[in-house]
PDB file of C-alpha atoms in Angstrom:
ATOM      1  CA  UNK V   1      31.511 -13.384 -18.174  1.00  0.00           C
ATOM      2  CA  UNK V   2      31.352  -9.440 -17.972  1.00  0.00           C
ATOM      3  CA  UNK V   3      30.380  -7.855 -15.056  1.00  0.00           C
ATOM      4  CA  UNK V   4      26.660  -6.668 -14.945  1.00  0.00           C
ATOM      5  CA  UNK V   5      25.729  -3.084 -15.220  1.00  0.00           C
ATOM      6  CA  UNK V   6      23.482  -2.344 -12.497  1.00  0.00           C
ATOM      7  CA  UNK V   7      21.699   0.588 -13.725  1.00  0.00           C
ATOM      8  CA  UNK V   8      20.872  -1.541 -17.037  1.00  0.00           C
ATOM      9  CA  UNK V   9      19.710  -4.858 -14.665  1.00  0.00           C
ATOM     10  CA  UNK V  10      17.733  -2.111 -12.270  1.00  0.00           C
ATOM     11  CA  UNK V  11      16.139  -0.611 -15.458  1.00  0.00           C
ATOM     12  CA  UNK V  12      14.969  -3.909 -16.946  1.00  0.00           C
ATOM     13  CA  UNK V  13      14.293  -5.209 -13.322  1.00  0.00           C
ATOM     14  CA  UNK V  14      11.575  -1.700 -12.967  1.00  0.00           C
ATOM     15  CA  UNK V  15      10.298  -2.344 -16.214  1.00  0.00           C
ATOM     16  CA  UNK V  16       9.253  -5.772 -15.474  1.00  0.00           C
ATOM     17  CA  UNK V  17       7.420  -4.344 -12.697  1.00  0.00           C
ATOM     18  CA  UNK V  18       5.800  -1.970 -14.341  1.00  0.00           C
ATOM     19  CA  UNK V  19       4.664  -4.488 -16.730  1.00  0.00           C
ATOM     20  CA  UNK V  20       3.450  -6.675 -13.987  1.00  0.00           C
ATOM     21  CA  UNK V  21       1.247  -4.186 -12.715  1.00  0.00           C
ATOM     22  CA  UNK V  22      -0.592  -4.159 -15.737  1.00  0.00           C
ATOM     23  CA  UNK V  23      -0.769  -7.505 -16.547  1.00  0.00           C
ATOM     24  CA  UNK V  24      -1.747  -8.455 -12.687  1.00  0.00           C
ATOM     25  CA  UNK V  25      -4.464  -5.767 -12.576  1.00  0.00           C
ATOM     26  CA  UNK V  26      -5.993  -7.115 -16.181  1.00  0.00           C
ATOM     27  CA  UNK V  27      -5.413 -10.877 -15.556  1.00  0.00           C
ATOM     28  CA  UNK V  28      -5.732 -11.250 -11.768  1.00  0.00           C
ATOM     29  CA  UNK V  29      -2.916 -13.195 -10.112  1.00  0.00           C
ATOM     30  CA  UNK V  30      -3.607 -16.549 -10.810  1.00  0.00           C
ATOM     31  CA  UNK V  31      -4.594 -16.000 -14.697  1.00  0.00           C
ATOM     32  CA  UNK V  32      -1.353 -13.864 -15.766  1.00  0.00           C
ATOM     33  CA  UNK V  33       1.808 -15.525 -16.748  1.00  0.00           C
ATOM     34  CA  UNK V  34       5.255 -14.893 -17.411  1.00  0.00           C
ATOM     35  CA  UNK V  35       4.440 -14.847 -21.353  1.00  0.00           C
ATOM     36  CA  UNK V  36       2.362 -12.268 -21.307  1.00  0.00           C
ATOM     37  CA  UNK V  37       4.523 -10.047 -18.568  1.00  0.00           C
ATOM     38  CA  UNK V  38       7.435 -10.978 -20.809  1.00  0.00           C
ATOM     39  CA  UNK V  39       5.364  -9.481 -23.901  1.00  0.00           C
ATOM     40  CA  UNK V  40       4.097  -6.519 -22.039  1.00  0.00           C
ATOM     41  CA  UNK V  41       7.619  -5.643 -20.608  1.00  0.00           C
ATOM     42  CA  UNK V  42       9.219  -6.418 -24.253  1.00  0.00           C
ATOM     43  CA  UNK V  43      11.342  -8.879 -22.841  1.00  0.00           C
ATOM     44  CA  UNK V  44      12.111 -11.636 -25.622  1.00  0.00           C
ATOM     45  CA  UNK V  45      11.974 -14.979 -23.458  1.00  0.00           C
ATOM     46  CA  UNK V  46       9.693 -15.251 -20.282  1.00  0.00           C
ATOM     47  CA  UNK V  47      12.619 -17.280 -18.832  1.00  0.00           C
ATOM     48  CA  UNK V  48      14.303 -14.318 -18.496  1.00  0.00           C
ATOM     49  CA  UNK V  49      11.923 -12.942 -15.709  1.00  0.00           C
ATOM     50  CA  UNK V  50      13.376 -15.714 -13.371  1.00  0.00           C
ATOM     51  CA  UNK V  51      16.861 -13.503 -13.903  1.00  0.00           C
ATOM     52  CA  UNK V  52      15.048 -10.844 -12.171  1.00  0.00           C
ATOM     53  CA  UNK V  53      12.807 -12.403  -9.627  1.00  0.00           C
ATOM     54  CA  UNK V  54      12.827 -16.090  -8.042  1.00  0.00           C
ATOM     55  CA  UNK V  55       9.137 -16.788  -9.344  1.00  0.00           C
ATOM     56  CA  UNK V  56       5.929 -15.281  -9.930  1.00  0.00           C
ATOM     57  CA  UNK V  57       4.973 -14.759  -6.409  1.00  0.00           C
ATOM     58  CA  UNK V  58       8.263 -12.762  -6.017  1.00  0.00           C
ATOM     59  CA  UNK V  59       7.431 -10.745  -8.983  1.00  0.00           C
ATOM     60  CA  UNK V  60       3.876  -9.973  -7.073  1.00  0.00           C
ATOM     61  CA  UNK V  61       5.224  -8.912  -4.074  1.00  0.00           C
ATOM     62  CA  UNK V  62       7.944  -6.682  -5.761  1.00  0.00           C
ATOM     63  CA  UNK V  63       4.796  -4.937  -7.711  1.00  0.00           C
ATOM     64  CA  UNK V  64       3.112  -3.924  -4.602  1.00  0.00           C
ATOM     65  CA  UNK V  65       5.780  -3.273  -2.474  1.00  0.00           C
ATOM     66  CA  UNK V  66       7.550  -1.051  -4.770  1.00  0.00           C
ATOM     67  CA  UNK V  67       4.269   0.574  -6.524  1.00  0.00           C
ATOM     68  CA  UNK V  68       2.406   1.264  -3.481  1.00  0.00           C
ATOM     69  CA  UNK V  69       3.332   4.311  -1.831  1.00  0.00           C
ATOM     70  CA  UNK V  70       1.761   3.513   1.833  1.00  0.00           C
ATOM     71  CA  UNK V  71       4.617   0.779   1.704  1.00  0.00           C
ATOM     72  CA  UNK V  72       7.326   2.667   1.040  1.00  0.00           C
ATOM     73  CA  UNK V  73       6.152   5.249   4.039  1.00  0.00           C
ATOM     74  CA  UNK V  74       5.828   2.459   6.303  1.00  0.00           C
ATOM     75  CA  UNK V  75       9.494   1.248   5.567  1.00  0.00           C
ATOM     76  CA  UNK V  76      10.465   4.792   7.414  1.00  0.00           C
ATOM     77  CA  UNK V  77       8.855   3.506  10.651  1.00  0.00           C
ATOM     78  CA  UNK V  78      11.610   3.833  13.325  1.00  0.00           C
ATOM     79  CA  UNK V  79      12.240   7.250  12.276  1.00  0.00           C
ATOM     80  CA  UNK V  80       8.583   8.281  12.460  1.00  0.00           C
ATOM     81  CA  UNK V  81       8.029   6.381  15.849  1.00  0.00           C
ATOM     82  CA  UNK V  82       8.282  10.085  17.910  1.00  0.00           C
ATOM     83  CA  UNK V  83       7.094  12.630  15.318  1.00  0.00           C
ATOM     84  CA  UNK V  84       3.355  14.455  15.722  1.00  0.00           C
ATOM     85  CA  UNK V  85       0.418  12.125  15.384  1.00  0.00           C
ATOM     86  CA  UNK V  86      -1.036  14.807  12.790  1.00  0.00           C
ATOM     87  CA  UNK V  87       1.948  14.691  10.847  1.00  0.00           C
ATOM     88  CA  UNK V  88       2.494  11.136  10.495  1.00  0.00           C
ATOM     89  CA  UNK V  89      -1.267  10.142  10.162  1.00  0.00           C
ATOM     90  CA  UNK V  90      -2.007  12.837   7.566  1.00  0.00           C
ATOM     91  CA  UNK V  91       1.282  11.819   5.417  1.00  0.00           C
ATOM     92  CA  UNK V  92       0.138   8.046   5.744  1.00  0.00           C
ATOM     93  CA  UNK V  93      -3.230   8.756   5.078  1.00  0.00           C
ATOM     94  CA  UNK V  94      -2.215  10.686   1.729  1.00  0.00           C
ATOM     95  CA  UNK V  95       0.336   8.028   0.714  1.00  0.00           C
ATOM     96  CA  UNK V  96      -2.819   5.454   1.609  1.00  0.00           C
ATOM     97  CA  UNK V  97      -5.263   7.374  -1.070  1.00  0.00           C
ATOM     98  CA  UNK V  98      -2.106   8.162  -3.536  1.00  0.00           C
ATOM     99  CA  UNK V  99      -3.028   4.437  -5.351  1.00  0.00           C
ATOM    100  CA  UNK V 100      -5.873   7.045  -6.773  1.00  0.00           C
ATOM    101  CA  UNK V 101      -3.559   9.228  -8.947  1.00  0.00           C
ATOM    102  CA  UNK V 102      -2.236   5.795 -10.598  1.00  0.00           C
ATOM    103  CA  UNK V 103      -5.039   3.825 -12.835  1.00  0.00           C
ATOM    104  CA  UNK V 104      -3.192   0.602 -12.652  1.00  0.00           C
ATOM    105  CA  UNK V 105      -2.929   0.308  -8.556  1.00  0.00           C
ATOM    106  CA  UNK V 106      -6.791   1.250  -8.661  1.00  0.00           C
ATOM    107  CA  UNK V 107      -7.011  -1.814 -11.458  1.00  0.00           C
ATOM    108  CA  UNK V 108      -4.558  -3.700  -8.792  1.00  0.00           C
ATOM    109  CA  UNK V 109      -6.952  -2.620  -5.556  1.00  0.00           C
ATOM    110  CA  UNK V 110      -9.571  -3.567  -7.845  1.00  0.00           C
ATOM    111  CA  UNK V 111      -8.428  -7.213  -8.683  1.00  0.00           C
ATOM    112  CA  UNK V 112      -7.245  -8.501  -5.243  1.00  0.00           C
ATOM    113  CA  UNK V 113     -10.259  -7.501  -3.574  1.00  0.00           C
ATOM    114  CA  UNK V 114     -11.979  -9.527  -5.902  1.00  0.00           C
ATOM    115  CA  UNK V 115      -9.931 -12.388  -6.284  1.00  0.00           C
ATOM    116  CA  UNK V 116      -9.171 -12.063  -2.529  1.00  0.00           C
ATOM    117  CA  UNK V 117     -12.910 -13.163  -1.499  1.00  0.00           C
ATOM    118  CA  UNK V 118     -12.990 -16.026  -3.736  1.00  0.00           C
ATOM    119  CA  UNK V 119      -9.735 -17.050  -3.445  1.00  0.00           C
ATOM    120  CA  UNK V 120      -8.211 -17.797   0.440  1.00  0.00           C
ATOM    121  CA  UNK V 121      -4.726 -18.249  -0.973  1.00  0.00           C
ATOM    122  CA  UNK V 122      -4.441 -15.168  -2.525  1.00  0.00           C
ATOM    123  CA  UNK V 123      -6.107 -13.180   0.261  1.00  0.00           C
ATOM    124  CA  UNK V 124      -3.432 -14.662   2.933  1.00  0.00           C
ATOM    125  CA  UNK V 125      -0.586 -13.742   0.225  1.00  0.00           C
ATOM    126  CA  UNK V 126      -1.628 -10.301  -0.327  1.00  0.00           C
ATOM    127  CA  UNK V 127      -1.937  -9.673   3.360  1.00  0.00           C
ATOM    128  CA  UNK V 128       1.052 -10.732   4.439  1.00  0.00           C
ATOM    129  CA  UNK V 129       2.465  -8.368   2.034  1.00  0.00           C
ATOM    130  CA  UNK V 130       0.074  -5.185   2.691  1.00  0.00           C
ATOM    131  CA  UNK V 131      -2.523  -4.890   5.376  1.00  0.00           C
ATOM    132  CA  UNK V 132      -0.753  -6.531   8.360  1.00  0.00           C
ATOM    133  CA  UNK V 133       2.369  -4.162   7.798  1.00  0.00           C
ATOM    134  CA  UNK V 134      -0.240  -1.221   7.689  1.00  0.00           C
ATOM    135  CA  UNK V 135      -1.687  -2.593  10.788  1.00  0.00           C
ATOM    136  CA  UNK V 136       0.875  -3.641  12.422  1.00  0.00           C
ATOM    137  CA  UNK V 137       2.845  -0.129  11.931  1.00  0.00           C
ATOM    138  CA  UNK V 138      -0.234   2.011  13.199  1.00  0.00           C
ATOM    139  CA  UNK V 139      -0.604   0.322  16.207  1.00  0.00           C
ATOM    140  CA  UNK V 140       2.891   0.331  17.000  1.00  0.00           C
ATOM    141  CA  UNK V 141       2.615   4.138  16.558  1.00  0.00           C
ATOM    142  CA  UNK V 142      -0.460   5.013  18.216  1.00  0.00           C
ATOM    143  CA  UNK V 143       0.235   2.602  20.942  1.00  0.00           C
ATOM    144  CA  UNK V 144       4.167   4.503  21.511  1.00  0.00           C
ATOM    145  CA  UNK V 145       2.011   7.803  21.528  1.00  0.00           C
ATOM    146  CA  UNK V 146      -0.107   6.347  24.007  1.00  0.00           C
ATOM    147  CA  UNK V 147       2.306   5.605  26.210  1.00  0.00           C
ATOM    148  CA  UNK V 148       3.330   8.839  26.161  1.00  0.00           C
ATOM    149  CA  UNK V 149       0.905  10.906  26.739  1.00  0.00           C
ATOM    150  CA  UNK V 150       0.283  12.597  23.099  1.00  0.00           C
ATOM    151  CA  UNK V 151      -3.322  10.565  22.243  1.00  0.00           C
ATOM    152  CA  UNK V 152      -5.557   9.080  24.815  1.00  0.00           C
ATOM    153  CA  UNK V 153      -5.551   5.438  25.566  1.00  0.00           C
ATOM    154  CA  UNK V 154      -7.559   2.504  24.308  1.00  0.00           C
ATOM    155  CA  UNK V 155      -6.977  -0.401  22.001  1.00  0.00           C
ATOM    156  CA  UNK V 156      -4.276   0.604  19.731  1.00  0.00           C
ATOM    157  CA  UNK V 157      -5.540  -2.251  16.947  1.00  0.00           C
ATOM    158  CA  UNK V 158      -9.281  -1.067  17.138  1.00  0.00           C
ATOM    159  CA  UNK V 159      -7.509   2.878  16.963  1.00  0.00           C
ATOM    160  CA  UNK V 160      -5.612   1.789  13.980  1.00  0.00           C
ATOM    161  CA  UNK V 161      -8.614   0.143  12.069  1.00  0.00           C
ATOM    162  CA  UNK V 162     -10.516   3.343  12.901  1.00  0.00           C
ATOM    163  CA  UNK V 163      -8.126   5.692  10.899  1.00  0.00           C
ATOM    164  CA  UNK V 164      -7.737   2.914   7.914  1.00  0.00           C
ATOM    165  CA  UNK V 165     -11.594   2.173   7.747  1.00  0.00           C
ATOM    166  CA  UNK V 166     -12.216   5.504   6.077  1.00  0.00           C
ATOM    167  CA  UNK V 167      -9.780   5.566   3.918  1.00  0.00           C
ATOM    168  CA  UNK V 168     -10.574   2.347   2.584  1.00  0.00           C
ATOM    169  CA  UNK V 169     -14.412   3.777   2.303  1.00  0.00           C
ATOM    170  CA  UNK V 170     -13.338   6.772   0.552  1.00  0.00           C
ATOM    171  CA  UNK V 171     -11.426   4.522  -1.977  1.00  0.00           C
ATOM    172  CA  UNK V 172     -14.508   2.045  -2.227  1.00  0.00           C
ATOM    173  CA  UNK V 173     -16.691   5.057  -3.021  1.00  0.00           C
ATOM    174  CA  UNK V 174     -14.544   6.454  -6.050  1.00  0.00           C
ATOM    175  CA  UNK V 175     -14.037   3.647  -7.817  1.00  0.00           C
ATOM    176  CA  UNK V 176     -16.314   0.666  -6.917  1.00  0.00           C
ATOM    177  CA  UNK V 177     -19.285   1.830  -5.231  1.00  0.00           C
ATOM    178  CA  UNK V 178     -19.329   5.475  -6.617  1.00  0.00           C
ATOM    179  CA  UNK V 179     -20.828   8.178  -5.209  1.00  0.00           C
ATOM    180  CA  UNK V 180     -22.277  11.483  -6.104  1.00  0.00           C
ATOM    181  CA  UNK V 181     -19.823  13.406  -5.247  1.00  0.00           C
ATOM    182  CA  UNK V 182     -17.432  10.943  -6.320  1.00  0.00           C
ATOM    183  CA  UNK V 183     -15.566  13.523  -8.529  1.00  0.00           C
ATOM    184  CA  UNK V 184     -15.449  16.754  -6.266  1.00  0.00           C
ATOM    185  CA  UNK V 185     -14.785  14.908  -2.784  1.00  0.00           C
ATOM    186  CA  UNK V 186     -10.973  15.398  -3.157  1.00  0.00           C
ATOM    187  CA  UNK V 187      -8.252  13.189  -1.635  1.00  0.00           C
ATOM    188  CA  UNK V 188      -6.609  16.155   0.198  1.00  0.00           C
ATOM    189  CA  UNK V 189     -10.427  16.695   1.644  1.00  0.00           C
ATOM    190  CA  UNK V 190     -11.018  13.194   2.962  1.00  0.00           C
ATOM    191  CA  UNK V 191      -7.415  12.611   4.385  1.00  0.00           C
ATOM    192  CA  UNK V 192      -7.696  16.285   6.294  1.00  0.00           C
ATOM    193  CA  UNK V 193     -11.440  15.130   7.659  1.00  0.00           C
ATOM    194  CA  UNK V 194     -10.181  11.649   8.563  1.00  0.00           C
ATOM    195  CA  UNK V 195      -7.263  12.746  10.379  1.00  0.00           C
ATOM    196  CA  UNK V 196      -9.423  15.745  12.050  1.00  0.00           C
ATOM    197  CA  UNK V 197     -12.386  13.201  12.901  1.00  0.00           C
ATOM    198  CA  UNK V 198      -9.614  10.477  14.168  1.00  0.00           C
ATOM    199  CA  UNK V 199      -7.438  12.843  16.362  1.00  0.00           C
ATOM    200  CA  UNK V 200     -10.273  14.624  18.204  1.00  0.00           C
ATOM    201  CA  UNK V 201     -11.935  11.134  19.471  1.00  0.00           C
ATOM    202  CA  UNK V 202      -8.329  10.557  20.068  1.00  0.00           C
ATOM    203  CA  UNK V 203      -7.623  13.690  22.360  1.00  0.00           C
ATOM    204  CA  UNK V 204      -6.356  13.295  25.460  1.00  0.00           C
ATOM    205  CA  UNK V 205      -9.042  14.521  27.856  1.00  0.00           C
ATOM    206  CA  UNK V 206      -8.407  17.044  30.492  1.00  0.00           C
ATOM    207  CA  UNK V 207      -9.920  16.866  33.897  1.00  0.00           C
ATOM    208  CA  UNK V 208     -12.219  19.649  34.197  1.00  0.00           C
ATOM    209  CA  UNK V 209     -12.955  18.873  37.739  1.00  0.00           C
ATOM    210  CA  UNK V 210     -11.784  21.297  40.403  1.00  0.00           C
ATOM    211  CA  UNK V 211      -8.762  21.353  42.519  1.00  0.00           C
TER     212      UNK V 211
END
């Protein structure tokens, strides 16, 4: 047997995800299937995805992990650990709100939350992949900058969920429950007013008492 070219298996391998994507965010998880990822990714057997990806679970967690942008920041964790709070918060934030430049991840954002509250399986699935990583690498951050010194302390979880819950609002507000000013309020806007709002409740506070 030849020896496989790698750039050839990676390109098939990225267009399968891309065709996942699209399929996922039009079918919902549990509705898509290999035949029509195969036909959207112009692959000529659907056997062939197994090649590629142990099963279709696989193939889900590949989509998000590689076509959401707040993952791949969070994958840079240890080196971020001891940089600014406003630097790391405002590039998470914007990689957070990034899924709005790409109409597929909104289609994506727009399926799991949907299939996530009727369907328990897919809700734990999807957050073992996503949310508890975004959690999990906020509070690990915020509580590190706690400890020393740079934001003022209090629970690190509930500080976490206070910088994501607006983000997730803002996101809501574009494309679900629109708003307004749905088409002027940019992303650059929200993420700077988030960050500003989050970091001054966050402030460590000085003691204005006398000496």
């Amino acid at each position: 047997m030849p020896p496989r070219d790698e750039h050839d298996y990676e390109a098939r391998r990225q267009q399968i995800i891309d065709a996942a994507l699209q399929v996922f965010s039009r079918e919902g998880f549990e509705k898509a299937t290999n035949k029509d990822i195969a036909r959207a990714a112009r692959v000529k057997s659907p056997g062939l995805i197994y090649h590629y990806f142990k099963d279709k679970t696989d193939l889900f967690q590949q989509v998000i992990e590689e076509r959401a942008p707040a993952l791949q920041f969070i994958l840079r964790a240890d080196e971020m650990i001891d940089l600014p709070p406003r630097e790391v918060l405002t590039e998470f934030a914007l990689t957070f709100v990034a899924m709005l430049d790409n109409r597929a991840s909104v289609a994506m954002f727009k399926m799991l939350l949907g299939e996530s509250i009727r369907k328990p399986a897919v809700a734990a699935m999807f957050n073992h992949i996503a949310p508890v990583r975004g959690v999990t690498f906020l509070t690990r951050y915020l509580e590190h900058q706690m400890d020393i010194g740079t934001l003022r302390r209090m629970d690190a979880g509930a500080a976490a969920r206070c910088l994501i819950g607006p983000l997730i609002a803002f996101v809501l507000t574009r494309e679900v429950f629109v708003q307004a000013d749905a088409a002027t309020l940019t992303s650059k806007t929200m993420v700077q007013a988030t960050v500003d709002v989050f970091l001054d409740g966050m402030a460590v506070k000085q003691d204005s008492g006398s000496a």
